[in-house]
PDB file of C-alpha atoms in Angstrom:
ATOM      1  CA  MET V   1      39.413  20.994  80.969  1.00 38.00           C
ATOM      2  CA  VAL V   2      40.866  24.163  79.803  1.00 37.00           C
ATOM      3  CA  GLU V   3      40.038  27.314  81.692  1.00 35.00           C
ATOM      4  CA  ARG V   4      40.391  31.008  80.164  1.00 39.00           C
ATOM      5  CA  VAL V   5      42.269  33.088  82.429  1.00 36.00           C
ATOM      6  CA  GLY V   6      41.545  37.043  81.819  1.00 41.00           C
ATOM      7  CA  SER V   7      43.441  39.782  83.483  1.00 39.00           C
ATOM      8  CA  ARG V   8      41.260  42.996  84.586  1.00 39.00           C
ATOM      9  CA  VAL V   9      41.763  46.193  82.622  1.00 38.00           C
ATOM     10  CA  PRO V  10      42.666  49.270  84.939  1.00 42.00           C
ATOM     11  CA  ASP V  11      40.208  51.892  84.853  1.00 43.00           C
ATOM     12  CA  THR V  12      42.698  54.423  83.932  1.00 42.00           C
ATOM     13  CA  LEU V  13      43.499  52.481  80.793  1.00 40.00           C
ATOM     14  CA  ALA V  14      41.378  52.926  77.770  1.00 44.00           C
ATOM     15  CA  VAL V  15      40.642  50.811  75.273  1.00 41.00           C
ATOM     16  CA  PRO V  16      41.288  51.929  71.641  1.00 47.00           C
ATOM     17  CA  ASP V  17      38.436  51.701  69.516  1.00 51.00           C
ATOM     18  CA  THR V  18      40.503  49.688  67.005  1.00 46.00           C
ATOM     19  CA  LEU V  19      40.492  46.742  69.347  1.00 42.00           C
ATOM     20  CA  GLU V  20      36.630  47.059  70.540  1.00 48.00           C
ATOM     21  CA  ASP V  21      35.962  46.880  66.369  1.00 50.00           C
ATOM     22  CA  ASP V  22      38.369  43.720  66.099  1.00 49.00           C
ATOM     23  CA  ALA V  23      36.461  42.242  69.106  1.00 46.00           C
ATOM     24  CA  SER V  24      32.936  42.733  67.490  1.00 47.00           C
ATOM     25  CA  SER V  25      34.131  41.576  64.074  1.00 48.00           C
ATOM     26  CA  HIS V  26      35.495  38.560  65.621  1.00 45.00           C
ATOM     27  CA  ASP V  27      32.483  37.786  67.681  1.00 49.00           C
ATOM     28  CA  SER V  28      30.398  38.171  64.074  1.00 47.00           C
ATOM     29  CA  ALA V  29      32.616  35.828  62.450  1.00 46.00           C
ATOM     30  CA  THR V  30      32.277  33.269  65.116  1.00 45.00           C
ATOM     31  CA  ASP V  31      28.147  33.964  65.160  1.00 45.00           C
ATOM     32  CA  GLU V  32      28.543  32.871  61.484  1.00 43.00           C
ATOM     33  CA  GLU V  33      30.500  29.861  62.034  1.00 41.00           C
ATOM     34  CA  ASP V  34      27.919  28.591  64.750  1.00 41.00           C
ATOM     35  CA  ILE V  35      25.340  29.230  62.201  1.00 35.00           C
ATOM     36  CA  ALA V  36      27.581  26.971  59.485  1.00 38.00           C
ATOM     37  CA  LEU V  37      27.904  24.338  61.984  1.00 34.00           C
ATOM     38  CA  SER V  38      24.740  24.023  62.988  1.00 35.00           C
ATOM     39  CA  SER V  39      23.332  23.633  59.817  1.00 39.00           C
ATOM     40  CA  SER V  40      25.717  20.712  58.736  1.00 40.00           C
ATOM     41  CA  PRO V  41      24.620  17.282  59.394  1.00 42.00           C
ATOM     42  CA  PRO V  42      25.698  15.240  62.165  1.00 45.00           C
ATOM     43  CA  ALA V  43      28.820  13.198  62.352  1.00 46.00           C
ATOM     44  CA  PRO V  44      28.657   9.574  60.654  1.00 52.00           C
ATOM     45  CA  PHE V  45      27.728   6.723  62.755  1.00 67.00           C
ATOM     46  CA  THR V  46      31.024   4.572  64.073  1.00 72.00           C
ATOM     47  CA  HIS V  47      30.010   1.394  62.907  1.00 82.00           C
ATOM     48  CA  LEU V  48      28.041   2.392  59.660  1.00 89.00           C
ATOM     49  CA  ARG V  49      29.688   3.256  56.483  1.00 91.00           C
ATOM     50  CA  GLU V  50      27.743   5.822  54.252  1.00 93.00           C
ATOM     51  CA  ILE V  51      27.199   4.424  50.786  1.00 95.00           C
ATOM     52  CA  SER V  52      25.293   7.393  49.177  1.00 94.00           C
ATOM     53  CA  PRO V  53      28.370   8.468  47.033  1.00 93.00           C
ATOM     54  CA  LEU V  54      28.321   4.993  45.469  1.00 94.00           C
ATOM     55  CA  ALA V  55      25.078   5.387  43.828  1.00 96.00           C
ATOM     56  CA  SER V  56      23.834   7.425  40.800  1.00 97.00           C
ATOM     57  CA  TRP V  57      20.928   9.825  41.806  1.00 97.00           C
ATOM     58  CA  THR V  58      18.362  11.054  39.370  1.00 97.00           C
ATOM     59  CA  VAL V  59      15.073  13.381  40.152  1.00 97.00           C
ATOM     60  CA  SER V  60      12.052  13.681  38.217  1.00 96.00           C
ATOM     61  CA  THR V  61      12.166  17.372  38.156  1.00 96.00           C
ATOM     62  CA  SER V  62      14.270  20.245  39.615  1.00 96.00           C
ATOM     63  CA  LYS V  63      14.720  24.096  39.693  1.00 95.00           C
ATOM     64  CA  PRO V  64      17.890  25.493  38.175  1.00 95.00           C
ATOM     65  CA  GLY V  65      20.705  25.263  40.751  1.00 94.00           C
ATOM     66  CA  CYS V  66      18.575  22.792  43.114  1.00 96.00           C
ATOM     67  CA  GLY V  67      19.327  19.389  41.680  1.00 96.00           C
ATOM     68  CA  VAL V  68      20.880  16.518  42.752  1.00 96.00           C
ATOM     69  CA  PRO V  69      24.201  18.243  43.484  1.00 95.00           C
ATOM     70  CA  ALA V  70      22.420  20.694  46.093  1.00 96.00           C
ATOM     71  CA  LEU V  71      20.717  17.667  47.620  1.00 96.00           C
ATOM     72  CA  LEU V  72      24.075  15.676  48.023  1.00 94.00           C
ATOM     73  CA  SER V  73      25.878  18.605  49.476  1.00 93.00           C
ATOM     74  CA  PRO V  74      27.251  17.905  53.027  1.00 92.00           C
ATOM     75  CA  SER V  75      25.408  21.142  54.235  1.00 93.00           C
ATOM     76  CA  THR V  76      21.711  21.155  54.957  1.00 93.00           C
ATOM     77  CA  ALA V  77      21.424  24.860  53.658  1.00 95.00           C
ATOM     78  CA  SER V  78      20.977  23.502  50.256  1.00 96.00           C
ATOM     79  CA  PHE V  79      18.180  21.428  49.265  1.00 96.00           C
ATOM     80  CA  TRP V  80      16.684  19.868  45.983  1.00 97.00           C
ATOM     81  CA  GLN V  81      13.324  21.717  45.049  1.00 96.00           C
ATOM     82  CA  SER V  82      11.110  19.960  42.492  1.00 96.00           C
ATOM     83  CA  ASP V  83       9.366  21.738  39.781  1.00 95.00           C
ATOM     84  CA  GLY V  84       6.474  19.890  38.536  1.00 93.00           C
ATOM     85  CA  PRO V  85       3.319  17.834  39.512  1.00 92.00           C
ATOM     86  CA  GLN V  86       3.160  15.318  42.272  1.00 93.00           C
ATOM     87  CA  PRO V  87       4.407  12.706  43.169  1.00 95.00           C
ATOM     88  CA  HIS V  88       8.218  13.915  43.116  1.00 96.00           C
ATOM     89  CA  LEU V  89      10.460  11.253  42.756  1.00 97.00           C
ATOM     90  CA  LEU V  90      14.172  10.647  43.798  1.00 97.00           C
ATOM     91  CA  ASN V  91      15.840   7.683  42.208  1.00 97.00           C
ATOM     92  CA  ILE V  92      18.992   6.166  43.421  1.00 97.00           C
ATOM     93  CA  HIS V  93      20.722   3.325  41.539  1.00 97.00           C
ATOM     94  CA  PHE V  94      23.642   1.209  42.944  1.00 97.00           C
ATOM     95  CA  PHE V  95      25.755  -0.607  40.598  1.00 95.00           C
ATOM     96  CA  LYS V  96      25.695  -3.938  42.718  1.00 94.00           C
ATOM     97  CA  LEU V  97      23.447  -5.247  45.495  1.00 95.00           C
ATOM     98  CA  VAL V  98      23.801  -3.316  48.760  1.00 95.00           C
ATOM     99  CA  ALA V  99      22.574  -4.070  52.059  1.00 93.00           C
ATOM    100  CA  ILE V 100      21.065  -1.010  53.764  1.00 95.00           C
ATOM    101  CA  VAL V 101      20.622  -0.764  57.485  1.00 93.00           C
ATOM    102  CA  LYS V 102      19.923   2.922  57.835  1.00 93.00           C
ATOM    103  CA  LEU V 103      18.008   5.319  55.861  1.00 95.00           C
ATOM    104  CA  ARG V 104      16.971   8.896  56.696  1.00 95.00           C
ATOM    105  CA  VAL V 105      16.120  12.111  55.096  1.00 97.00           C
ATOM    106  CA  TYR V 106      16.561  15.652  56.521  1.00 97.00           C
ATOM    107  CA  LEU V 107      13.423  17.909  56.424  1.00 97.00           C
ATOM    108  CA  ASP V 108      12.906  21.261  58.107  1.00 96.00           C
ATOM    109  CA  PHE V 109       9.557  22.862  58.468  1.00 95.00           C
ATOM    110  CA  GLU V 110      10.959  26.161  59.709  1.00 95.00           C
ATOM    111  CA  LEU V 111      12.789  27.091  56.733  1.00 95.00           C
ATOM    112  CA  ASP V 112      10.809  25.332  53.814  1.00 95.00           C
ATOM    113  CA  GLU V 113       6.977  25.853  55.237  1.00 94.00           C
ATOM    114  CA  SER V 114       4.613  24.929  52.516  1.00 94.00           C
ATOM    115  CA  TYR V 115       7.769  23.034  50.672  1.00 96.00           C
ATOM    116  CA  THR V 116       7.735  20.462  53.442  1.00 96.00           C
ATOM    117  CA  PRO V 117       6.642  16.937  52.737  1.00 96.00           C
ATOM    118  CA  THR V 118       4.005  15.591  55.076  1.00 95.00           C
ATOM    119  CA  LYS V 119       3.799  12.169  53.191  1.00 96.00           C
ATOM    120  CA  MET V 120       6.444  10.224  51.633  1.00 97.00           C
ATOM    121  CA  SER V 121       6.571   6.511  50.447  1.00 96.00           C
ATOM    122  CA  PHE V 122       9.741   4.511  49.778  1.00 96.00           C
ATOM    123  CA  ALA V 123      10.150   1.504  47.282  1.00 96.00           C
ATOM    124  CA  ALA V 124      13.246  -0.738  46.407  1.00 96.00           C
ATOM    125  CA  GLY V 125      14.040  -3.527  44.039  1.00 95.00           C
ATOM    126  CA  MET V 126      16.626  -4.617  41.301  1.00 94.00           C
ATOM    127  CA  GLY V 127      15.468  -1.820  39.100  1.00 92.00           C
ATOM    128  CA  GLU V 128      12.845   0.747  38.417  1.00 89.00           C
ATOM    129  CA  TYR V 129      10.279  -1.556  36.802  1.00 90.00           C
ATOM    130  CA  ASP V 130       9.986  -4.132  39.910  1.00 92.00           C
ATOM    131  CA  LEU V 131       9.881  -1.688  42.860  1.00 95.00           C
ATOM    132  CA  VAL V 132       8.115  -2.520  45.882  1.00 94.00           C
ATOM    133  CA  GLU V 133       6.916  -0.259  48.523  1.00 94.00           C
ATOM    134  CA  PHE V 134       8.533  -0.912  51.966  1.00 93.00           C
ATOM    135  CA  GLY V 135       7.531   1.851  53.953  1.00 92.00           C
ATOM    136  CA  GLU V 136       5.656   5.275  54.219  1.00 94.00           C
ATOM    137  CA  TRP V 137       6.351   8.310  56.442  1.00 95.00           C
ATOM    138  CA  LYS V 138       3.753  10.732  57.727  1.00 94.00           C
ATOM    139  CA  GLY V 139       4.459  13.961  59.898  1.00 93.00           C
ATOM    140  CA  GLU V 140       3.652  17.449  60.819  1.00 90.00           C
ATOM    141  CA  GLN V 141       6.139  20.294  60.955  1.00 91.00           C
ATOM    142  CA  PRO V 142       9.517  18.069  61.036  1.00 93.00           C
ATOM    143  CA  LYS V 143      12.761  19.436  61.628  1.00 94.00           C
ATOM    144  CA  GLY V 144      16.163  17.352  61.461  1.00 94.00           C
ATOM    145  CA  TRP V 145      16.691  13.822  60.243  1.00 95.00           C
ATOM    146  CA  VAL V 146      13.861  11.585  59.861  1.00 94.00           C
ATOM    147  CA  GLU V 147      14.496   7.806  60.360  1.00 93.00           C
ATOM    148  CA  VAL V 148      12.843   5.329  57.804  1.00 93.00           C
ATOM    149  CA  GLY V 149      12.082   2.163  59.477  1.00 89.00           C
ATOM    150  CA  LEU V 150      13.388  -0.799  57.608  1.00 90.00           C
ATOM    151  CA  ASP V 151      11.919  -3.638  59.894  1.00 83.00           C
ATOM    152  CA  GLY V 152      10.104  -6.271  57.640  1.00 77.00           C
ATOM    153  CA  CYS V 153      11.700  -5.391  54.424  1.00 79.00           C
ATOM    154  CA  GLY V 154      12.716  -9.030  53.606  1.00 72.00           C
ATOM    155  CA  GLY V 155      16.398  -8.470  53.843  1.00 67.00           C
ATOM    156  CA  GLY V 156      16.650 -10.073  57.097  1.00 68.00           C
ATOM    157  CA  GLU V 157      17.952  -8.951  60.425  1.00 66.00           C
ATOM    158  CA  LEU V 158      21.701  -7.512  61.625  1.00 67.00           C
ATOM    159  CA  ASP V 159      22.060  -6.964  65.349  1.00 64.00           C
ATOM    160  CA  GLY V 160      18.414  -6.660  65.715  1.00 66.00           C
ATOM    161  CA  GLU V 161      17.858  -4.068  62.918  1.00 74.00           C
ATOM    162  CA  GLY V 162      16.145  -4.561  59.752  1.00 85.00           C
ATOM    163  CA  VAL V 163      18.093  -5.001  56.406  1.00 91.00           C
ATOM    164  CA  LEU V 164      16.851  -3.674  53.016  1.00 94.00           C
ATOM    165  CA  ARG V 165      18.711  -5.512  50.038  1.00 94.00           C
ATOM    166  CA  CYS V 166      18.366  -3.950  46.860  1.00 95.00           C
ATOM    167  CA  MET V 167      19.960  -2.091  43.816  1.00 96.00           C
ATOM    168  CA  CYS V 168      17.401   0.665  43.215  1.00 97.00           C
ATOM    169  CA  LEU V 169      15.705   2.768  45.822  1.00 97.00           C
ATOM    170  CA  GLN V 170      13.166   5.148  45.306  1.00 97.00           C
ATOM    171  CA  VAL V 171      11.906   8.327  47.464  1.00 97.00           C
ATOM    172  CA  ARG V 172       8.251   9.572  46.703  1.00 97.00           C
ATOM    173  CA  VAL V 173       7.016  12.600  47.902  1.00 97.00           C
ATOM    174  CA  LEU V 174       3.256  12.371  47.901  1.00 96.00           C
ATOM    175  CA  GLU V 175       1.951  15.398  49.841  1.00 95.00           C
ATOM    176  CA  ASN V 176       3.382  18.722  51.130  1.00 95.00           C
ATOM    177  CA  HIS V 177       2.349  21.156  53.932  1.00 92.00           C
ATOM    178  CA  GLN V 178      -0.547  22.961  53.256  1.00 90.00           C
ATOM    179  CA  ASN V 179      -1.069  21.356  49.922  1.00 89.00           C
ATOM    180  CA  GLY V 180       2.074  22.936  48.507  1.00 90.00           C
ATOM    181  CA  LYS V 181       3.006  21.795  44.883  1.00 91.00           C
ATOM    182  CA  ASP V 182       6.867  21.734  44.866  1.00 95.00           C
ATOM    183  CA  THR V 183       8.986  20.283  47.519  1.00 96.00           C
ATOM    184  CA  HIS V 184      12.254  20.764  49.434  1.00 96.00           C
ATOM    185  CA  LEU V 185      14.398  17.811  50.598  1.00 97.00           C
ATOM    186  CA  ARG V 186      17.673  19.076  52.389  1.00 96.00           C
ATOM    187  CA  GLY V 187      19.395  15.874  52.452  1.00 96.00           C
ATOM    188  CA  VAL V 188      19.018  11.842  52.132  1.00 96.00           C
ATOM    189  CA  GLN V 189      21.719   9.650  53.781  1.00 95.00           C
ATOM    190  CA  ILE V 190      22.075   5.803  53.134  1.00 96.00           C
ATOM    191  CA  PHE V 191      23.982   3.676  55.475  1.00 94.00           C
ATOM    192  CA  SER V 192      25.291   0.079  55.226  1.00 92.00           C
ATOM    193  CA  ARG V 193      27.291  -1.996  58.038  1.00 89.00           C
ATOM    194  CA  ASP V 194      31.096  -1.249  58.112  1.00 84.00           C
ATOM    195  CA  GLU V 195      32.589  -4.595  58.176  1.00 77.00           C
ATOM    196  CA  ARG V 196      36.145  -3.053  58.711  1.00 74.00           C
ATOM    197  CA  VAL V 197      35.546  -1.951  62.241  1.00 67.00           C
ATOM    198  CA  LYS V 198      36.745  -4.641  64.685  1.00 54.00           C
ATOM    199  CA  GLY V 199      34.542  -7.244  66.584  1.00 48.00           C
ATOM    200  CA  PRO V 200      31.284  -9.072  65.487  1.00 47.00           C
ATOM    201  CA  ARG V 201      29.450  -6.650  63.157  1.00 46.00           C
ATOM    202  CA  GLY V 202      31.443  -3.605  64.100  1.00 44.00           C
ATOM    203  CA  LYS V 203      30.628  -4.180  67.876  1.00 47.00           C
ATOM    204  CA  GLY V 204      32.367  -5.328  70.937  1.00 48.00           C
ATOM    205  CA  GLU V 205      31.391  -7.825  73.548  1.00 48.00           C
ATOM    206  CA  ASN V 206      29.502  -5.090  75.248  1.00 48.00           C
ATOM    207  CA  GLY V 207      27.435  -4.376  72.288  1.00 48.00           C
ATOM    208  CA  LYS V 208      29.510  -1.101  71.856  1.00 47.00           C
ATOM    209  CA  VAL V 209      31.907  -0.435  68.967  1.00 46.00           C
ATOM    210  CA  GLU V 210      35.384  -0.952  70.112  1.00 47.00           C
ATOM    211  CA  VAL V 211      37.494   2.251  70.040  1.00 45.00           C
ATOM    212  CA  GLY V 212      41.241   2.677  70.517  1.00 46.00           C
ATOM    213  CA  GLU V 213      43.678   4.618  72.318  1.00 45.00           C
ATOM    214  CA  GLU V 214      43.477   7.531  69.915  1.00 44.00           C
ATOM    215  CA  GLY V 215      39.688   7.854  69.898  1.00 46.00           C
ATOM    216  CA  TYR V 216      39.152   5.948  66.523  1.00 45.00           C
ATOM    217  CA  ALA V 217      37.303   2.660  65.684  1.00 47.00           C
ATOM    218  CA  GLU V 218      39.928   0.027  65.599  1.00 47.00           C
ATOM    219  CA  LEU V 219      40.204  -1.945  62.312  1.00 47.00           C
ATOM    220  CA  GLU V 220      40.853  -5.645  61.480  1.00 50.00           C
ATOM    221  CA  GLU V 221      44.479  -6.041  59.861  1.00 49.00           C
ATOM    222  CA  SER V 222      44.459  -7.332  56.368  1.00 49.00           C
ATOM    223  CA  ASP V 223      46.039 -10.355  55.570  1.00 52.00           C
ATOM    224  CA  TRP V 224      48.776  -8.640  53.315  1.00 50.00           C
ATOM    225  CA  MET V 225      49.978  -6.523  56.418  1.00 47.00           C
ATOM    226  CA  GLY V 226      51.072  -9.785  58.428  1.00 52.00           C
ATOM    227  CA  GLU V 227      54.472 -11.357  58.189  1.00 55.00           C
ATOM    228  CA  PRO V 228      55.957 -12.303  54.995  1.00 56.00           C
ATOM    229  CA  GLU V 229      56.148 -16.064  54.341  1.00 56.00           C
ATOM    230  CA  LEU V 230      59.119 -17.713  52.739  1.00 58.00           C
ATOM    231  CA  ARG V 231      58.106 -20.341  50.218  1.00 52.00           C
TER     232      ARG V 231
END
């Protein structure tokens, strides 16, 4: 632990006004930095890999400047805002079959109020024309990441967790707080198991992710990194 050592300023020594101004500006800059950090999503899970950037995202409607790029921004200060009748649809297309083990949506009632979803449904399939609903969420005044349960999705289990196997995923916003018309989604994250992490299914013998000496998850060595063979 690092301790901050300070020295006492004698009573006879006056502190210049410029130093006080610099200190106040530094404090305000620190406060702004704290706000920016608090609005960012938490660090990714060590044993999981986010596959959201691997998909093609489309929305049913959007306000100018509040479309897919705002939804996929690392900061939860930006958001997707719909601009049309309900239900509001978010379509996520992958270019190959994926195994999803975690799905979550970021909502903030304190900032969005009547734009906050209170009822959402989730569907998946191989394309938009064979989607099957696998889950529904209802809540009042949510704030933060909302986990979407994947138990019983038909993709089996991995380490006791449900698995959703699909190429197309759809998020449907059915109702908003106080019967609001348009909606705000501040983030959507999709994760699959990171098979590169050392250990069975990315975990060690004690069920936890194995971490190396430098604090990073250990990765399995690829075949091409071994000793060369003479033939």
